[in-house]
PDB file of C-alpha atoms in Angstrom:
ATOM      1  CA  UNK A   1      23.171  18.822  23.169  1.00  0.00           C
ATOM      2  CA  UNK A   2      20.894  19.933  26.024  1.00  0.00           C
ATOM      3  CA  UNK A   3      18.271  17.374  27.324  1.00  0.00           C
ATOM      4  CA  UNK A   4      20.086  14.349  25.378  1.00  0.00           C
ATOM      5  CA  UNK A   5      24.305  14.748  27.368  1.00  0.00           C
ATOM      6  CA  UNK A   6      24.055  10.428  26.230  1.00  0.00           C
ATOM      7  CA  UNK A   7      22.225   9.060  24.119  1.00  0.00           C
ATOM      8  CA  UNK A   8      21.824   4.369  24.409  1.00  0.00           C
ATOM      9  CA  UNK A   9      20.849   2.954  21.163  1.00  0.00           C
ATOM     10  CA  UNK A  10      19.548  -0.877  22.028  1.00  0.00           C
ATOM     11  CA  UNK A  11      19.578  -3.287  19.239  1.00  0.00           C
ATOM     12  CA  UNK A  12      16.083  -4.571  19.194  1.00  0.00           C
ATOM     13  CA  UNK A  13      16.254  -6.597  15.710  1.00  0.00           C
ATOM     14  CA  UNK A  14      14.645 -10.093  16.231  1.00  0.00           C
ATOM     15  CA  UNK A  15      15.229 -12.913  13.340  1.00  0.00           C
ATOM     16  CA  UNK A  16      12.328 -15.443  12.902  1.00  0.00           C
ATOM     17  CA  UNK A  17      12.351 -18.526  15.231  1.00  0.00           C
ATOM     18  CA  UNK A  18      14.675 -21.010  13.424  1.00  0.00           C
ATOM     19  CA  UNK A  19      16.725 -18.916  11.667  1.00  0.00           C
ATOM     20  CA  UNK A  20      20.737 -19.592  12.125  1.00  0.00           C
ATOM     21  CA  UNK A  21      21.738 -16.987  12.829  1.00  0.00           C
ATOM     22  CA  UNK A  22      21.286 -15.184  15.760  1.00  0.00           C
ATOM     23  CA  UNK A  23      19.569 -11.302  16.613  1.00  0.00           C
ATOM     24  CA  UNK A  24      19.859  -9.154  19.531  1.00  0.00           C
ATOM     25  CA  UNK A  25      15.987  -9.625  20.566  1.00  0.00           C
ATOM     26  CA  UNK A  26      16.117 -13.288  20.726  1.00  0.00           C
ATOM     27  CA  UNK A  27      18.327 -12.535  22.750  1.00  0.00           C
ATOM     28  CA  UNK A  28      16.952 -10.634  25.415  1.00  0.00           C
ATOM     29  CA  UNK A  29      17.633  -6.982  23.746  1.00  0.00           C
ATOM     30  CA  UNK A  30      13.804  -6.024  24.532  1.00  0.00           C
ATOM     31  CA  UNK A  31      14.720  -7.153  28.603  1.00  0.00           C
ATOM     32  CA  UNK A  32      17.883  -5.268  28.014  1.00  0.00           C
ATOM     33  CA  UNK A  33      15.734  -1.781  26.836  1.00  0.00           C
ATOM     34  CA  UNK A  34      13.224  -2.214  29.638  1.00  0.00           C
ATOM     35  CA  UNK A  35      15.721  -2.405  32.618  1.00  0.00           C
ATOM     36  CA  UNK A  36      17.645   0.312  31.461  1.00  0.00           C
ATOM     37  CA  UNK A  37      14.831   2.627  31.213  1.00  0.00           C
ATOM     38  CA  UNK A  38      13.559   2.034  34.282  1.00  0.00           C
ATOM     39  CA  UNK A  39      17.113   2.552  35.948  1.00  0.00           C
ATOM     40  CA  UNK A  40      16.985   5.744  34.624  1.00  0.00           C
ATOM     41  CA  UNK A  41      13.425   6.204  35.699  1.00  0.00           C
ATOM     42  CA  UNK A  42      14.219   5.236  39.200  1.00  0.00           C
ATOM     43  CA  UNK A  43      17.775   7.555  39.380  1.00  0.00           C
ATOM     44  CA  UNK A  44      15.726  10.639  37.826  1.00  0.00           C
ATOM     45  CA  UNK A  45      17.817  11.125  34.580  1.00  0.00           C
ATOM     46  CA  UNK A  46      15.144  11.193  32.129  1.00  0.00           C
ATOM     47  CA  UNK A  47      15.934  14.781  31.146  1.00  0.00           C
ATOM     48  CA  UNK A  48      19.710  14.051  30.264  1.00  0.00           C
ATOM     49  CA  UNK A  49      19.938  10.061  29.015  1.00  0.00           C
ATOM     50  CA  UNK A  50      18.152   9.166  26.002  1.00  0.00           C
ATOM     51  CA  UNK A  51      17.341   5.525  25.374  1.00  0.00           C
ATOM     52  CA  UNK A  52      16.245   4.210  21.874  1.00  0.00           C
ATOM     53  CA  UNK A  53      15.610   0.849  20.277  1.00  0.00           C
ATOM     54  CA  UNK A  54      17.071   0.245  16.851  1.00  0.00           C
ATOM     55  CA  UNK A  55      16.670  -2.199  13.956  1.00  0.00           C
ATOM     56  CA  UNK A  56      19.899  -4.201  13.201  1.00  0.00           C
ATOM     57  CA  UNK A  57      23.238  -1.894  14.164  1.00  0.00           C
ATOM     58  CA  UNK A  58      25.240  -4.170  12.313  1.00  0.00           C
ATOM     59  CA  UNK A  59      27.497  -5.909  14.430  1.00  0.00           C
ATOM     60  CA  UNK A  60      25.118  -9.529  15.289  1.00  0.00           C
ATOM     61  CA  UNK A  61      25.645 -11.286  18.484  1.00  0.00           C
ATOM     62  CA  UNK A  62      27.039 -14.101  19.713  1.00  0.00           C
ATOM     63  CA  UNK A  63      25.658 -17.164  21.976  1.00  0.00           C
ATOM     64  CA  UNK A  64      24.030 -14.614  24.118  1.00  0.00           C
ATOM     65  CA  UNK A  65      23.209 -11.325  24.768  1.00  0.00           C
ATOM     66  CA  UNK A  66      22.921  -7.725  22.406  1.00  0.00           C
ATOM     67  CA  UNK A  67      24.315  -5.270  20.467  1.00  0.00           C
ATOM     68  CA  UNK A  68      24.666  -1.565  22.338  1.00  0.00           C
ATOM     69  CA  UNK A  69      25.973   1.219  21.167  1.00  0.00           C
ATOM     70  CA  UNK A  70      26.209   5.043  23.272  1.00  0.00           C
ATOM     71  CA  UNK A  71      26.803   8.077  21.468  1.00  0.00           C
ATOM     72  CA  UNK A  72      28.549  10.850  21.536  1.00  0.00           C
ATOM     73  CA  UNK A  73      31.455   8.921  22.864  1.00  0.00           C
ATOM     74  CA  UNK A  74      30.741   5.994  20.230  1.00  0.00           C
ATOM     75  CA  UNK A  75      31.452   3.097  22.770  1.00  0.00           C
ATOM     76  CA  UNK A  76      30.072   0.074  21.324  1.00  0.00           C
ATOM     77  CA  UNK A  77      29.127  -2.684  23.486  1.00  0.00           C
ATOM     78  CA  UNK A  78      28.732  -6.690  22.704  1.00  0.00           C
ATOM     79  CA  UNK A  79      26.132  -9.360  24.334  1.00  0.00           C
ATOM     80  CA  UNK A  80      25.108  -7.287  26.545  1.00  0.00           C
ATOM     81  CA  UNK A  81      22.374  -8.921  29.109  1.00  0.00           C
ATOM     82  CA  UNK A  82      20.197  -7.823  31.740  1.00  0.00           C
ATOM     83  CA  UNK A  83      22.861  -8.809  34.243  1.00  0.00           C
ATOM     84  CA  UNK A  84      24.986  -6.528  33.331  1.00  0.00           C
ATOM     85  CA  UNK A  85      22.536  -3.570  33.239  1.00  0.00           C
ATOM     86  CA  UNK A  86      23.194  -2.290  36.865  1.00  0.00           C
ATOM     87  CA  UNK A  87      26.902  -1.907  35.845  1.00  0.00           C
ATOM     88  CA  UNK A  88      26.079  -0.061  32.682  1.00  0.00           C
ATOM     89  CA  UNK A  89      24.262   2.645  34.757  1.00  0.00           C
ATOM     90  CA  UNK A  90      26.757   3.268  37.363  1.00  0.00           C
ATOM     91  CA  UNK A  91      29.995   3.039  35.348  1.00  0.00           C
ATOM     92  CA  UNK A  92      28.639   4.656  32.096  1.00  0.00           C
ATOM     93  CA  UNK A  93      25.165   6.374  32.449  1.00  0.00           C
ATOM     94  CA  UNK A  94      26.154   7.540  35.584  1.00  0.00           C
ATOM     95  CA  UNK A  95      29.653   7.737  35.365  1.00  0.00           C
ATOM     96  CA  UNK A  96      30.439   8.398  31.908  1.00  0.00           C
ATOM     97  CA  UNK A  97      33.036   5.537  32.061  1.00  0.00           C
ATOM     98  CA  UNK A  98      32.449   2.799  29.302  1.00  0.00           C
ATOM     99  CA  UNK A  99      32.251  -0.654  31.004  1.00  0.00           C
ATOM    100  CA  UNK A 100      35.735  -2.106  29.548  1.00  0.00           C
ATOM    101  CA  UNK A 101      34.548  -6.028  30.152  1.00  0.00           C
ATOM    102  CA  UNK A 102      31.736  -5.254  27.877  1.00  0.00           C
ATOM    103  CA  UNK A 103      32.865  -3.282  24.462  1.00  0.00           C
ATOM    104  CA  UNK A 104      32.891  -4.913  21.443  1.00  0.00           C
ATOM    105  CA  UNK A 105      36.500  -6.143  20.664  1.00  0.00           C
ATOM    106  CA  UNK A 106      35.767  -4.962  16.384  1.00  0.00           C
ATOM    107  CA  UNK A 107      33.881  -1.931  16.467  1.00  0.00           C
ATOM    108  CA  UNK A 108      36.012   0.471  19.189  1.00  0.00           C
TER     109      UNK A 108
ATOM    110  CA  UNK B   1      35.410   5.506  15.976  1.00  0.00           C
ATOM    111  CA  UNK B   2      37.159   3.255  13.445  1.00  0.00           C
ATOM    112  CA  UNK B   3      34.276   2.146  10.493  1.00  0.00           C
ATOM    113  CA  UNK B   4      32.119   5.070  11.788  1.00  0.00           C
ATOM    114  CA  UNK B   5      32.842   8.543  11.144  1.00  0.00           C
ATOM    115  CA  UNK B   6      29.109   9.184  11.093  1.00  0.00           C
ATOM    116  CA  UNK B   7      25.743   7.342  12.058  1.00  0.00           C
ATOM    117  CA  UNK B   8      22.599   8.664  10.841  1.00  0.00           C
ATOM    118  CA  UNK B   9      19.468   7.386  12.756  1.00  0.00           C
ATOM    119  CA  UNK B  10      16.209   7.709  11.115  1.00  0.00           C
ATOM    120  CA  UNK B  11      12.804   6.870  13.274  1.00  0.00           C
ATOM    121  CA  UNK B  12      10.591   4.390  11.504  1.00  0.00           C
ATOM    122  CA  UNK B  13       8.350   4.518  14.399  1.00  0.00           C
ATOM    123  CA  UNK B  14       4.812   3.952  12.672  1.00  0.00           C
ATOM    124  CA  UNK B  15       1.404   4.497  14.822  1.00  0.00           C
ATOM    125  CA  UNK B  16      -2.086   2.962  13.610  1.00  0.00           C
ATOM    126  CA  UNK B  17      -4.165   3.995  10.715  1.00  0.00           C
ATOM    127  CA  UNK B  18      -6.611   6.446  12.828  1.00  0.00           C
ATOM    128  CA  UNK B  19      -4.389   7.125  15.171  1.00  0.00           C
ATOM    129  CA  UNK B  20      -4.526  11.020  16.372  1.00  0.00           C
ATOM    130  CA  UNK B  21      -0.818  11.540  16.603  1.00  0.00           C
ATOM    131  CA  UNK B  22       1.396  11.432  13.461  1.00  0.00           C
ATOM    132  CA  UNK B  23       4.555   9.231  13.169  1.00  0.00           C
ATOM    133  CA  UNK B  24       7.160   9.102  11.175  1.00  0.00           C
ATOM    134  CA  UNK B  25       6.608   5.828   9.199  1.00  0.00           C
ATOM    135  CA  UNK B  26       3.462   7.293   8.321  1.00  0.00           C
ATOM    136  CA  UNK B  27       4.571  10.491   6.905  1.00  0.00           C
ATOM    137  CA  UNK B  28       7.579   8.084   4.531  1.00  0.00           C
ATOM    138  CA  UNK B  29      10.597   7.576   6.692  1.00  0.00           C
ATOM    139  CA  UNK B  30      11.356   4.166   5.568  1.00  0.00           C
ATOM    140  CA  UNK B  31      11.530   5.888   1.994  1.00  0.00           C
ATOM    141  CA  UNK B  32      13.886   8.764   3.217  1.00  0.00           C
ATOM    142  CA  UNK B  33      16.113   5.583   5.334  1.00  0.00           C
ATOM    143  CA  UNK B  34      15.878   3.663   1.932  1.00  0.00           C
ATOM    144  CA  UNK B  35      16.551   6.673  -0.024  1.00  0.00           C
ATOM    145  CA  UNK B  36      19.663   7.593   1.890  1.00  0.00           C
ATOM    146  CA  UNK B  37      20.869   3.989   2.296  1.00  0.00           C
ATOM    147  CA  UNK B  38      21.494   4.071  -1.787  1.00  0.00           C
ATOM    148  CA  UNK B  39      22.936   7.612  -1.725  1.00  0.00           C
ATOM    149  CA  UNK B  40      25.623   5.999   0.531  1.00  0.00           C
ATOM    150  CA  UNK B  41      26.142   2.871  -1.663  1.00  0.00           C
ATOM    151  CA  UNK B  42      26.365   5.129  -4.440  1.00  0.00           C
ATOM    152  CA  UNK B  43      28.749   7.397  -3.601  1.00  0.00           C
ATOM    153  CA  UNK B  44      31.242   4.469  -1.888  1.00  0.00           C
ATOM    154  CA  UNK B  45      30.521   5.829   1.633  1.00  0.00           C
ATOM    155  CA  UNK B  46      29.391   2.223   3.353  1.00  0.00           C
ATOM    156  CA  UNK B  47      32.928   2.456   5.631  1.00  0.00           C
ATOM    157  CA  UNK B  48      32.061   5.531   6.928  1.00  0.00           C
ATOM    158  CA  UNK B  49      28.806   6.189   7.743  1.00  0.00           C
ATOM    159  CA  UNK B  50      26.146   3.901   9.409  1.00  0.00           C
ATOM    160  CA  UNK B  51      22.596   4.363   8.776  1.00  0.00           C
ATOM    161  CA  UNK B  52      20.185   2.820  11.678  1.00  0.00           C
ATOM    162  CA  UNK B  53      16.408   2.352  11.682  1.00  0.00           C
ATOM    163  CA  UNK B  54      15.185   3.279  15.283  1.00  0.00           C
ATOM    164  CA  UNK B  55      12.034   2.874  16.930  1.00  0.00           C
ATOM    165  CA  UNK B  56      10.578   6.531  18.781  1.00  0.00           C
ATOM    166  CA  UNK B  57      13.423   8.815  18.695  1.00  0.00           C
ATOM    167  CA  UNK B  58      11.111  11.214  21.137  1.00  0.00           C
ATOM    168  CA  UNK B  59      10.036  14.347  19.247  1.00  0.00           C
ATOM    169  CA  UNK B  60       7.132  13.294  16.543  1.00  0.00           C
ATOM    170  CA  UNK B  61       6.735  15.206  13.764  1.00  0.00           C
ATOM    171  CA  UNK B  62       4.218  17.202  12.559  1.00  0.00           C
ATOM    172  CA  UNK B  63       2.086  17.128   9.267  1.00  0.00           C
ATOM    173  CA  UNK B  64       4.946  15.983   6.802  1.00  0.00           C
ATOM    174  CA  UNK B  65       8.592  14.037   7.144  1.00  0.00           C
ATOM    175  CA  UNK B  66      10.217  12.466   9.483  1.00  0.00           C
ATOM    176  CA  UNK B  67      12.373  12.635  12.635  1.00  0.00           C
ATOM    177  CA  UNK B  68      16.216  12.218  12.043  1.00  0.00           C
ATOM    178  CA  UNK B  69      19.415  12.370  14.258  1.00  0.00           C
ATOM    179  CA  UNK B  70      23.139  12.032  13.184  1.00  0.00           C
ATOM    180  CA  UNK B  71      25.864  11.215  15.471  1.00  0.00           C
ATOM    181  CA  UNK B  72      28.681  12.248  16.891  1.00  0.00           C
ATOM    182  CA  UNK B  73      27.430  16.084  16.355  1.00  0.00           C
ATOM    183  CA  UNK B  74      24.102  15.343  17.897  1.00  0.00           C
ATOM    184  CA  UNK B  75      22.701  17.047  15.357  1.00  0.00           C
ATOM    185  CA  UNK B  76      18.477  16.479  15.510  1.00  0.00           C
ATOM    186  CA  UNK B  77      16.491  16.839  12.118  1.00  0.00           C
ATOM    187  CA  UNK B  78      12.463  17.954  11.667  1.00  0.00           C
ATOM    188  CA  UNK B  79      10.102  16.842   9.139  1.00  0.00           C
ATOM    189  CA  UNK B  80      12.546  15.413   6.770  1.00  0.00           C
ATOM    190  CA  UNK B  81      11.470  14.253   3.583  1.00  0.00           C
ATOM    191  CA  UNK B  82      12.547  12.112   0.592  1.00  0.00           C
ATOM    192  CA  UNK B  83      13.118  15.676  -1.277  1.00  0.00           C
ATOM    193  CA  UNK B  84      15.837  16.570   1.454  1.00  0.00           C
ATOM    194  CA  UNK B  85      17.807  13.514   0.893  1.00  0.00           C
ATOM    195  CA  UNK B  86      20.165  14.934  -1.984  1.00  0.00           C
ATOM    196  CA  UNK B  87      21.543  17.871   0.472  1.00  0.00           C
ATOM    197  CA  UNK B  88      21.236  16.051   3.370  1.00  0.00           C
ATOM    198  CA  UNK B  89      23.998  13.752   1.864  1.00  0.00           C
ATOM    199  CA  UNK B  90      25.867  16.493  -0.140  1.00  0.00           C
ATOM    200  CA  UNK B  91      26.031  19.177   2.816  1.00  0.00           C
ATOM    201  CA  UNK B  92      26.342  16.380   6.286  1.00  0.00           C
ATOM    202  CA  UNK B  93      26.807  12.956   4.879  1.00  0.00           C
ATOM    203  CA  UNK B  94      29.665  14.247   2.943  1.00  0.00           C
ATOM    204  CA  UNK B  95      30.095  17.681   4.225  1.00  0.00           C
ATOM    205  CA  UNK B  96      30.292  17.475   8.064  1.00  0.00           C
ATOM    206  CA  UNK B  97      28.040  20.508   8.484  1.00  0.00           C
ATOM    207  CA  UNK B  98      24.039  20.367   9.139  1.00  0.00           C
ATOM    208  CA  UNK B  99      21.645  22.002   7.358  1.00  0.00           C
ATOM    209  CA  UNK B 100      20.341  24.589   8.910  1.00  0.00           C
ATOM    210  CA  UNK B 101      17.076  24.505   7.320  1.00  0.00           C
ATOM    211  CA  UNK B 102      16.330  21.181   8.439  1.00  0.00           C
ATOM    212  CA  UNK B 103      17.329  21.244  12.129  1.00  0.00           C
ATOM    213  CA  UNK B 104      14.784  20.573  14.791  1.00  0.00           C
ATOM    214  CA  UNK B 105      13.899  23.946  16.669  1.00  0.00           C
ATOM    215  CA  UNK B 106      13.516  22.464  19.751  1.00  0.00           C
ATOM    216  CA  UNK B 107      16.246  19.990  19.860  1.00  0.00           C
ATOM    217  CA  UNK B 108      19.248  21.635  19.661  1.00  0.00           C
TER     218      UNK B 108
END
């Protein structure tokens, strides 16, 4: 895979205002996107980390935060927020370590 | 990657009418994503294989088709149309192996 050795796939799906249930950009998802892009900006990795947005990945979130999902490992991650973004680059962009804390507990 | 043998990530990234640059909504990819969303319920594949819109994947495409990537192979598709949907799903979907024909030249 040269140019693309990880690929992020942000959940950017956004349900209207009202709706009861919730979606990843109500969330913060679109936050999310932007900080990790301009980690990778800032750390000079444009050439090998990929970063997308996505309609709905299928997993919704909870109370907070967004669906994430890296490939080729398949890691999936669960309410994600901006908080946790600087962790997410060291451990797992950087690293190649998925950040435990963070994976989904259903979709492993 | 229980639920997920394979994930198949079309772009439905769609520039203005008038725009100078192509994009994939433009040149049908939400009819190749719909068209390949019923090939899976069809053939019983909805455990296996995830199909996610996306927003810009990166490479646009040129005059016809649309820009498609499946995961875990990393495998990055040019130009593809509705017409490519029927051995997309026979030969990868089902398959495991790309077609060749359809492979992006520069994203290997």
């Amino acid at each position: 895979m040269a140019g693309a050795r990880r690929h992020f796939f942000v959940c950017t799906n956004r349900r209207p205002e009202g709706a009861p249930k919730a979606s990843c950009a109500r969330n913060g998802s679109e936050d999310v996107l932007f900080a990790l892009r301009e980690e990778r900006e800032k750390r000079g990795l444009s050439a090998d980390i990929f970063i997308t947005a996505t309609g709905c990945l299928g997993p919704c979130p909870g109370e907070g935060g967004c669906t994430m999902l890296v490939y080729p490992e398949g890691v999936w991650y669960a309410n994600v927020k901006t908080e946790d973004v600087d962790e997410l680059v060291e451990r797992h962009m950087i690293g190649g370590e998925p950040v435990e804390r963070l994976r989904d507990p259903y979709y492993t």
